[in-house]
Short mmCIF file of C-alpha atoms in Angstrom, two decimals:
data_model
loop_
_atom_site.label_atom_id
_atom_site.label_comp_id
_atom_site.label_asym_id
_atom_site.label_seq_id
_atom_site.Cartn_x
_atom_site.Cartn_y
_atom_site.Cartn_z
CA MET H 294 0.00 0.00 0.00
CA THR H 295 1.48 3.33 -1.06
CA LYS H 296 0.46 6.56 0.59
CA ARG H 297 1.29 10.10 -0.40
CA THR H 298 -0.22 11.51 2.81
CA ASP H 299 -0.15 10.28 6.37
CA HIS H 300 -2.64 7.53 7.13
CA PRO H 301 -1.78 6.23 10.61
CA LEU H 302 -4.39 3.47 10.98
CA SER H 303 -4.74 0.29 9.00
CA SER H 304 -8.06 -1.14 7.95
CA VAL H 305 -8.20 -3.37 11.04
CA SER H 306 -11.17 -2.16 13.08
CA ARG H 307 -11.13 -1.58 16.82
CA ARG H 308 -13.85 -4.21 17.20
CA THR H 309 -11.76 -6.79 15.33
CA VAL H 310 -8.72 -6.07 17.49
CA LEU H 311 -10.74 -6.32 20.68
CA ALA H 312 -12.26 -9.61 19.54
CA GLY H 313 -8.81 -10.98 18.88
CA LEU H 314 -7.57 -9.86 22.26
CA GLY H 315 -10.57 -11.46 23.92
CA ALA H 316 -9.98 -14.76 22.13
CA ALA H 317 -6.40 -14.67 23.37
CA GLY H 318 -7.61 -14.28 26.96
CA VAL H 319 -6.59 -10.63 27.25
CA GLY H 320 -10.10 -9.49 28.09
CA LEU H 321 -12.28 -6.86 26.50
CA ILE H 322 -11.19 -4.05 28.79
CA ALA H 323 -8.05 -3.50 26.71
CA SER H 324 -6.78 0.06 26.87
CA PRO H 325 -7.13 2.33 23.82
CA ALA H 326 -3.32 2.56 23.69
CA ILE H 327 -3.02 -1.21 23.24
CA VAL H 328 -5.68 -1.19 20.55
CA ARG H 329 -3.96 1.62 18.67
CA ALA H 330 -0.59 -0.13 18.89
CA GLN H 331 -2.12 -3.29 17.42
CA ALA H 332 -3.95 -1.47 14.63
CA GLU H 333 -1.35 1.12 13.68
CA ALA H 334 0.13 0.70 10.21
CA ILE H 335 3.87 0.34 9.77
CA ARG H 336 4.98 3.39 7.79
CA ILE H 337 8.10 3.34 5.61
CA GLY H 338 9.33 6.65 4.19
CA PHE H 339 10.71 6.48 0.66
CA PRO H 340 12.45 9.63 -0.66
CA THR H 341 13.63 9.27 -4.27
CA PRO H 342 14.18 11.62 -7.27
CA LEU H 343 10.97 11.10 -9.24
CA THR H 344 11.76 14.23 -11.23
CA GLY H 345 15.11 14.96 -12.85
CA PRO H 346 17.72 12.96 -14.79
CA PHE H 347 17.44 9.86 -12.57
CA GLY H 348 13.65 9.77 -12.79
CA ALA H 349 13.46 6.49 -14.74
CA GLU H 350 15.54 4.62 -12.18
CA ALA H 351 13.64 6.23 -9.28
CA LYS H 352 10.25 5.20 -10.65
CA ASP H 353 11.49 1.64 -11.04
CA GLN H 354 12.61 1.71 -7.40
CA VAL H 355 9.15 2.84 -6.28
CA LYS H 356 7.44 0.04 -8.24
CA SER H 357 9.73 -2.59 -6.75
CA ALA H 358 9.36 -1.18 -3.24
CA GLU H 359 5.57 -1.17 -3.62
CA LEU H 360 5.77 -4.81 -4.69
CA ALA H 361 7.73 -5.73 -1.56
CA VAL H 362 5.06 -4.04 0.57
CA LYS H 363 2.23 -5.73 -1.32
CA LEU H 364 3.70 -9.21 -0.90
CA VAL H 365 3.95 -8.69 2.87
CA ASN H 366 0.46 -7.18 3.16
CA ASP H 367 -1.03 -10.03 1.11
CA LYS H 368 0.22 -12.39 3.81
CA GLY H 369 -1.37 -10.37 6.61
CA GLY H 370 1.29 -7.74 7.24
CA ILE H 371 3.67 -7.81 10.19
CA ALA H 372 2.32 -8.83 13.59
CA GLY H 373 -1.16 -8.07 12.26
CA ARG H 374 -0.17 -4.59 11.06
CA LYS H 375 -0.37 -3.49 7.44
CA VAL H 376 2.60 -1.73 5.85
CA GLU H 377 2.40 1.63 4.05
CA LEU H 378 5.02 3.12 1.73
CA LEU H 379 5.13 6.93 1.84
CA VAL H 380 6.85 8.11 -1.35
CA ARG H 381 8.34 11.61 -1.56
CA ASP H 382 10.13 13.32 -4.46
CA ASP H 383 13.56 14.51 -3.29
CA LYS H 384 14.19 16.12 -6.72
CA LEU H 385 17.81 14.86 -6.64
CA ASN H 386 18.62 17.70 -4.26
CA ALA H 387 20.26 17.23 -0.86
CA GLY H 388 18.36 20.10 0.78
CA GLU H 389 15.03 18.91 -0.60
CA ALA H 390 15.80 15.36 0.52
CA ALA H 391 16.62 16.51 4.05
CA THR H 392 13.37 18.52 4.22
CA ARG H 393 11.21 15.67 2.91
CA THR H 394 12.88 13.19 5.26
CA LEU H 395 12.33 15.44 8.26
CA GLU H 396 8.65 15.76 7.30
CA LEU H 397 8.36 12.00 6.98
CA ILE H 398 9.76 11.58 10.47
CA GLU H 399 8.08 14.45 12.31
CA LYS H 400 4.76 14.78 10.48
CA ASP H 401 4.13 11.34 9.01
CA LYS H 402 5.71 9.48 11.95
CA VAL H 403 7.45 6.89 9.78
CA HIS H 404 9.06 3.95 11.53
CA ALA H 405 11.98 3.76 9.09
CA VAL H 406 13.26 5.29 5.85
CA VAL H 407 14.44 3.54 2.68
CA GLY H 408 15.59 5.31 -0.47
CA ALA H 409 17.67 8.02 -2.21
CA LEU H 410 19.44 7.70 -5.55
CA SER H 411 22.54 9.86 -5.29
CA SER H 412 25.69 9.76 -3.18
CA ALA H 413 25.24 13.31 -1.88
CA VAL H 414 21.48 13.02 -1.39
CA GLN H 415 21.68 9.81 0.62
CA LEU H 416 24.21 11.43 2.95
CA ALA H 417 21.72 14.27 3.56
CA VAL H 418 18.98 11.75 4.33
CA ASN H 419 21.38 9.89 6.62
CA GLU H 420 22.18 13.05 8.57
CA VAL H 421 18.50 13.55 9.36
CA THR H 422 17.70 9.94 10.22
CA ARG H 423 20.66 9.37 12.50
CA ALA H 424 19.99 12.66 14.34
CA ARG H 425 16.38 11.54 14.91
CA GLY H 426 17.26 7.92 15.77
CA VAL H 427 15.37 6.46 12.79
CA ILE H 428 16.57 3.45 10.78
CA TYR H 429 17.70 4.31 7.26
CA VAL H 430 18.32 1.71 4.54
CA SER H 431 20.21 3.39 1.69
CA ILE H 432 19.69 1.96 -1.80
CA SER H 433 22.18 4.10 -3.72
CA GLN H 434 25.85 3.46 -4.36
CA SER H 435 28.25 5.21 -2.01
CA ASP H 436 31.59 4.51 -0.35
CA THR H 437 31.31 7.45 2.02
CA ILE H 438 28.19 6.24 3.82
CA ASN H 439 30.16 3.21 5.05
CA GLU H 440 32.91 5.32 6.61
CA VAL H 441 32.92 5.91 10.35
CA LYS H 442 32.31 9.67 10.06
CA ASP H 443 28.94 9.11 8.36
CA PHE H 444 27.97 5.83 9.98
CA SER H 445 25.52 5.36 12.83
CA LYS H 446 23.85 2.33 14.30
CA TYR H 447 20.71 3.40 12.39
CA THR H 448 22.42 3.35 8.97
CA PHE H 449 22.27 0.29 6.69
CA HIS H 450 23.58 0.22 3.12
CA GLU H 451 21.68 -2.18 0.86
CA ALA H 452 23.26 -1.04 -2.42
CA LEU H 453 26.60 -2.11 -3.80
CA ASN H 454 29.35 0.46 -3.35
CA PRO H 455 31.87 1.91 -5.82
CA HIS H 456 34.73 -0.12 -4.38
CA MET H 457 32.82 -3.35 -5.05
CA THR H 458 31.62 -2.56 -8.57
CA THR H 459 34.82 -0.99 -9.91
CA ALA H 460 36.93 -3.85 -8.54
CA ALA H 461 34.72 -6.46 -10.22
CA VAL H 462 34.70 -4.64 -13.58
CA ALA H 463 38.44 -3.95 -13.43
CA ARG H 464 39.29 -7.59 -12.72
CA ALA H 465 37.27 -8.58 -15.78
CA THR H 466 38.84 -6.01 -18.12
CA PHE H 467 42.13 -4.51 -16.85
CA LYS H 468 45.39 -6.31 -17.53
CA LYS H 469 48.92 -5.65 -16.39
CA GLY H 470 50.18 -2.76 -18.49
CA SER H 471 46.71 -1.65 -19.68
CA LYS H 472 46.44 2.08 -20.26
CA VAL H 473 43.23 3.49 -18.81
CA VAL H 474 41.51 6.87 -19.16
CA LEU H 475 38.85 7.85 -16.63
CA LEU H 476 35.95 10.09 -17.71
CA GLY H 477 33.79 11.03 -14.75
CA ALA H 478 30.95 13.29 -13.68
CA ASP H 479 32.19 16.04 -11.37
CA TYR H 480 30.26 15.12 -8.22
CA ALA H 481 30.43 12.49 -5.48
CA TYR H 482 29.36 9.49 -7.58
CA GLY H 483 31.88 10.22 -10.35
CA HIS H 484 34.71 10.89 -7.92
CA GLU H 485 34.07 7.72 -5.91
CA MET H 486 33.91 5.56 -9.04
CA MET H 487 37.12 7.07 -10.42
CA ARG H 488 38.82 6.48 -7.08
CA GLY H 489 37.69 2.86 -7.19
CA PHE H 490 39.09 2.30 -10.67
CA LYS H 491 42.39 3.96 -9.70
CA ARG H 492 42.73 1.65 -6.72
CA ALA H 493 41.92 -1.41 -8.84
CA ALA H 494 44.37 -0.32 -11.53
CA GLY H 495 47.13 -0.09 -8.95
CA GLU H 496 46.39 -3.58 -7.67
CA LEU H 497 46.24 -5.09 -11.17
CA GLY H 498 49.25 -3.30 -12.67
CA ALA H 499 47.26 -1.13 -15.07
CA GLU H 500 48.21 2.52 -15.69
CA ILE H 501 45.87 5.50 -15.41
CA VAL H 502 46.99 7.80 -18.23
CA GLY H 503 44.27 10.42 -17.92
CA GLU H 504 41.47 11.69 -15.66
CA ILE H 505 38.85 13.93 -17.25
CA LEU H 506 35.86 15.44 -15.45
CA HIS H 507 32.64 16.69 -17.00
CA PRO H 508 29.78 18.68 -15.43
CA PHE H 509 26.83 16.76 -14.04
CA GLY H 510 24.05 16.72 -16.62
CA ALA H 511 26.34 17.55 -19.55
CA ALA H 512 24.76 17.16 -22.99
CA ASP H 513 27.85 17.66 -25.15
CA TYR H 514 31.02 15.56 -24.81
CA SER H 515 32.42 16.31 -28.25
CA THR H 516 35.30 18.46 -26.97
CA LEU H 517 36.41 15.67 -24.64
CA MET H 518 36.59 12.86 -27.19
CA PRO H 519 39.69 14.14 -29.06
CA ARG H 520 41.49 14.55 -25.71
CA ILE H 521 40.70 10.95 -24.81
CA ARG H 522 41.75 9.64 -28.21
CA ALA H 523 45.07 11.52 -28.02
CA LEU H 524 45.93 9.62 -24.82
CA LYS H 525 45.66 6.32 -26.76
CA PRO H 526 44.13 4.25 -23.95
CA ASP H 527 43.33 0.56 -24.11
CA ILE H 528 40.33 1.16 -21.86
CA LEU H 529 37.99 4.11 -21.34
CA ALA H 530 36.18 3.93 -18.00
CA ILE H 531 33.11 6.20 -18.04
CA CYS H 532 32.02 7.05 -14.49
CA ASN H 533 28.63 8.75 -14.60
CA PHE H 534 24.98 7.88 -14.12
CA GLY H 535 21.51 8.23 -15.62
CA ARG H 536 21.20 10.23 -18.81
CA ASP H 537 24.85 11.20 -18.59
CA GLN H 538 25.77 7.57 -19.22
CA ALA H 539 23.64 7.23 -22.35
CA ASN H 540 24.76 10.61 -23.72
CA SER H 541 28.49 10.07 -23.16
CA ILE H 542 28.48 6.52 -24.55
CA LYS H 543 26.46 7.59 -27.59
CA GLN H 544 28.93 10.35 -28.39
CA ALA H 545 31.91 8.07 -27.80
CA ASN H 546 30.30 5.68 -30.27
CA ASP H 547 29.76 8.52 -32.76
CA PHE H 548 33.49 9.29 -32.55
CA GLY H 549 34.36 5.66 -33.26
CA MET H 550 35.97 5.19 -29.85
CA LYS H 551 34.78 1.60 -29.45
CA LYS H 552 36.94 0.59 -32.42
CA GLN H 553 40.03 1.94 -30.65
CA MET H 554 39.46 0.98 -27.00
CA GLN H 555 37.27 -1.08 -24.68
CA ILE H 556 34.66 1.06 -22.95
CA VAL H 557 33.69 0.05 -19.43
CA VAL H 558 31.34 1.53 -16.84
CA PRO H 559 31.09 0.78 -13.12
CA VAL H 560 27.32 0.35 -13.37
CA LEU H 561 25.73 -0.75 -16.66
CA LEU H 562 22.26 0.76 -16.47
CA HIS H 563 19.24 -1.08 -17.89
CA ASN H 564 17.19 2.06 -18.52
CA GLN H 565 20.00 3.90 -20.29
CA ARG H 566 20.68 0.90 -22.50
CA ILE H 567 17.05 0.75 -23.68
CA ALA H 568 17.02 4.52 -24.20
CA VAL H 569 19.30 4.17 -27.23
CA ALA H 570 19.82 1.75 -30.11
CA PRO H 571 21.54 -1.57 -29.29
CA ASP H 572 24.61 -0.74 -31.38
CA VAL H 573 25.41 2.24 -29.14
CA PHE H 574 26.01 0.04 -26.10
CA GLU H 575 27.17 -3.05 -27.99
CA GLY H 576 30.30 -4.48 -26.34
CA ILE H 577 30.18 -2.14 -23.32
CA ILE H 578 31.13 -3.96 -20.10
CA GLY H 579 29.91 -2.90 -16.67
CA GLY H 580 28.82 -3.93 -13.21
CA ALA H 581 25.31 -4.47 -11.87
CA ASN H 582 23.48 -5.50 -8.74
CA TYR H 583 20.74 -7.35 -10.63
CA TYR H 584 19.74 -8.61 -14.05
CA TRP H 585 16.57 -10.57 -14.70
CA ALA H 586 18.45 -13.45 -16.40
CA LEU H 587 19.69 -14.53 -12.98
CA GLU H 588 16.42 -16.46 -12.86
CA SER H 589 18.05 -19.33 -14.76
CA THR H 590 20.28 -20.14 -11.77
CA ILE H 591 18.79 -18.36 -8.73
CA PRO H 592 15.29 -19.34 -7.53
CA SER H 593 14.69 -16.06 -5.66
CA ALA H 594 15.37 -14.11 -8.88
CA LYS H 595 12.75 -16.21 -10.67
CA ALA H 596 10.25 -15.59 -7.88
CA PHE H 597 10.96 -11.83 -7.94
CA ASN H 598 10.65 -11.69 -11.74
CA ASP H 599 7.36 -13.62 -11.69
CA ALA H 600 5.85 -11.41 -8.97
CA TYR H 601 6.97 -8.26 -10.79
CA LYS H 602 5.56 -9.46 -14.12
CA ALA H 603 2.27 -10.35 -12.45
CA ALA H 604 2.05 -6.85 -10.96
CA TYR H 605 3.34 -4.74 -13.84
CA GLY H 606 3.55 -6.89 -16.98
CA SER H 607 7.29 -6.33 -17.41
CA LEU H 608 10.64 -7.37 -15.95
CA PRO H 609 12.37 -5.60 -13.05
CA THR H 610 15.46 -3.47 -13.62
CA ASP H 611 18.77 -3.22 -11.80
CA TYR H 612 18.16 -0.11 -9.71
CA GLY H 613 14.52 -1.07 -9.37
CA ALA H 614 15.65 -4.26 -7.64
CA TYR H 615 17.29 -2.17 -4.91
CA GLY H 616 13.85 -0.90 -3.95
CA PHE H 617 12.68 -4.49 -3.56
CA THR H 618 15.66 -5.88 -1.69
CA GLY H 619 16.02 -2.83 0.57
CA VAL H 620 12.39 -2.77 1.66
CA SER H 621 12.21 -6.58 1.86
CA ALA H 622 15.25 -6.78 4.14
CA LEU H 623 13.78 -4.15 6.45
CA LEU H 624 10.38 -5.88 6.61
CA LEU H 625 11.99 -9.26 7.25
CA ALA H 626 13.83 -7.70 10.19
CA MET H 627 10.64 -6.10 11.50
CA ALA H 628 8.90 -9.46 11.29
CA LYS H 629 11.76 -11.07 13.20
CA ALA H 630 11.63 -8.27 15.79
CA GLY H 631 7.85 -8.61 16.10
CA GLY H 632 7.20 -4.96 15.26
CA THR H 633 8.87 -1.59 14.91
CA ASP H 634 10.91 -1.19 18.09
CA THR H 635 14.03 0.47 16.70
CA ASP H 636 16.64 -1.33 18.78
CA LYS H 637 15.02 -4.72 18.18
CA VAL H 638 14.82 -4.09 14.42
CA ILE H 639 18.49 -3.02 14.33
CA GLU H 640 19.45 -6.20 16.15
CA ALA H 641 17.37 -8.22 13.69
CA LEU H 642 18.97 -6.50 10.67
CA GLU H 643 22.44 -7.13 12.04
CA GLY H 644 21.69 -10.84 12.33
CA LEU H 645 19.65 -11.17 9.15
CA LYS H 646 20.53 -13.68 6.44
CA TYR H 647 18.28 -13.04 3.48
CA ASP H 648 17.76 -14.13 -0.12
CA VAL H 649 14.90 -12.24 -1.73
CA ALA H 650 16.03 -11.63 -5.33
CA LYS H 651 19.67 -12.42 -6.13
CA GLY H 652 21.08 -15.02 -3.77
CA PRO H 653 22.42 -14.79 -0.20
CA GLN H 654 22.94 -11.41 1.46
CA TYR H 655 23.75 -10.14 4.95
CA PHE H 656 24.85 -6.89 6.62
CA ARG H 657 28.44 -6.72 7.83
CA LYS H 658 28.54 -5.87 11.51
CA CYS H 659 31.02 -2.98 11.55
CA ASP H 660 29.53 -0.76 8.80
CA HIS H 661 26.17 -2.37 7.96
CA GLN H 662 27.17 -2.86 4.32
CA SER H 663 25.14 -5.54 2.55
CA VAL H 664 27.52 -8.32 1.51
CA GLN H 665 26.23 -9.59 -1.82
CA SER H 666 27.18 -10.75 -5.29
CA VAL H 667 28.34 -8.36 -8.03
CA LEU H 668 27.43 -8.99 -11.65
CA VAL H 669 29.69 -8.15 -14.58
CA LEU H 670 27.61 -7.71 -17.75
CA LYS H 671 28.36 -7.15 -21.44
CA SER H 672 25.86 -5.39 -23.67
CA LYS H 673 24.67 -7.55 -26.56
CA ALA H 674 24.63 -6.84 -30.27
CA LYS H 675 21.12 -6.59 -31.72
CA ALA H 676 21.66 -9.78 -33.71
CA ASP H 677 22.33 -11.72 -30.51
CA MET H 678 19.24 -10.52 -28.66
CA LYS H 679 16.52 -13.18 -28.38
CA SER H 680 13.96 -10.59 -27.24
CA GLU H 681 13.73 -6.89 -26.38
CA GLN H 682 14.55 -7.77 -22.77
CA ASP H 683 17.62 -9.82 -23.70
CA LEU H 684 20.06 -6.94 -23.27
CA PHE H 685 23.19 -8.37 -21.67
CA ASP H 686 25.41 -11.40 -21.32
CA ILE H 687 26.42 -12.26 -17.78
CA VAL H 688 30.22 -12.30 -17.97
CA GLU H 689 30.60 -13.19 -14.31
CA ASN H 690 28.57 -13.39 -11.11
CA VAL H 691 31.11 -12.63 -8.40
CA PRO H 692 29.96 -14.22 -5.12
CA GLY H 693 29.50 -11.90 -2.18
CA SER H 694 32.22 -11.93 0.45
CA GLU H 695 33.70 -9.50 2.96
CA GLN H 696 37.00 -9.80 1.09
CA MET H 697 35.53 -7.66 -1.72
CA LEU H 698 34.93 -4.79 0.75
CA ARG H 699 37.30 -2.26 2.23
CA SER H 700 38.34 -3.45 5.68
CA CYS H 701 36.59 -2.13 8.77
CA GLY H 702 39.90 -0.61 9.87
CA GLU H 703 40.27 1.28 6.59
CA LEU H 704 36.80 2.73 7.09
CA GLY H 705 37.85 4.06 10.49
CA PHE H 706 36.25 1.46 12.76
CA PRO H 707 38.24 0.01 15.66
CA THR H 708 39.76 -3.39 14.91
#
């Protein structure tokens, strides 16, 4: 159930609750406070950039999050309480996100927050939630949110992080002696992805021969392509997101760059691939948290795909899947905790082993990072596509392990 305004009570009537209490031997003189606690809906705040350049990914996240809520409500909710998803447009702006999150907490009385789709925006949400003592499950890539200065016991990171995705892509494409140029968007996401590739290059013996930044939301990359070509790289790593990814790859293709170098991206986006012709992305290699074709080997992926198709008539996307896994993990923990008591839910999340869409996952104790698999995908040629949804080959499915993460000590936690 999705709500755009506060709706504190579920459809369970007071009479029904009292009858249940009586049957359990509680007696019919139950206090109004007990009745309200039993009937009160569980409210999950969900800030995400419905408007702006990440709108397609954000809308997919909402659909998947709504599905997670529906599946729980169809089974009776949690401890007899229905779940509501309160969606708010953060407009991809940190200040707006902080304002909407504060409203969700103080006005709408949410029990937890899931969401955000930008490194900087999720940090703004995190500042508000940790100050108010509210659980926040972030579903956007970030390295910073795992570091001790931004961490709190209320903060959980469901998404992959730049260190994980760049390392997986680099291991699949970088070789000793490879010359690499980094092209990145000049904001937190781009900088963190470029840092990840530089670290991986150092470990693998590749050489970074150029680092070029472009403004967020740039439409024209034509002046940058000759600079990249002049550096004669073996690999061009494009570190941007949303429409920037489609625009930069399209223009690199127009300049014939794919004939001269391998183009890689830290996150190969489903929605940006379908926004352009198949030949634009053909041969591009990148990381991903989810791809529907996992269903051939992972039962939970098949179940997620089937539920999504039944609800929406289509297949779920990569960033959409974060909405499902993030909300599902939170609701599983609430079910284990028997309700919404914050400390009990945190304890349940810290001990949770879950497999809801892509195989086994769990949250590492020190930083609450979700340990999970990382996909490496390669975009298919049109001739190799068996259907419109058959976009990528799975090059590798790297199993989740704490060894793929930065150590707790490196993040600033005591060891």
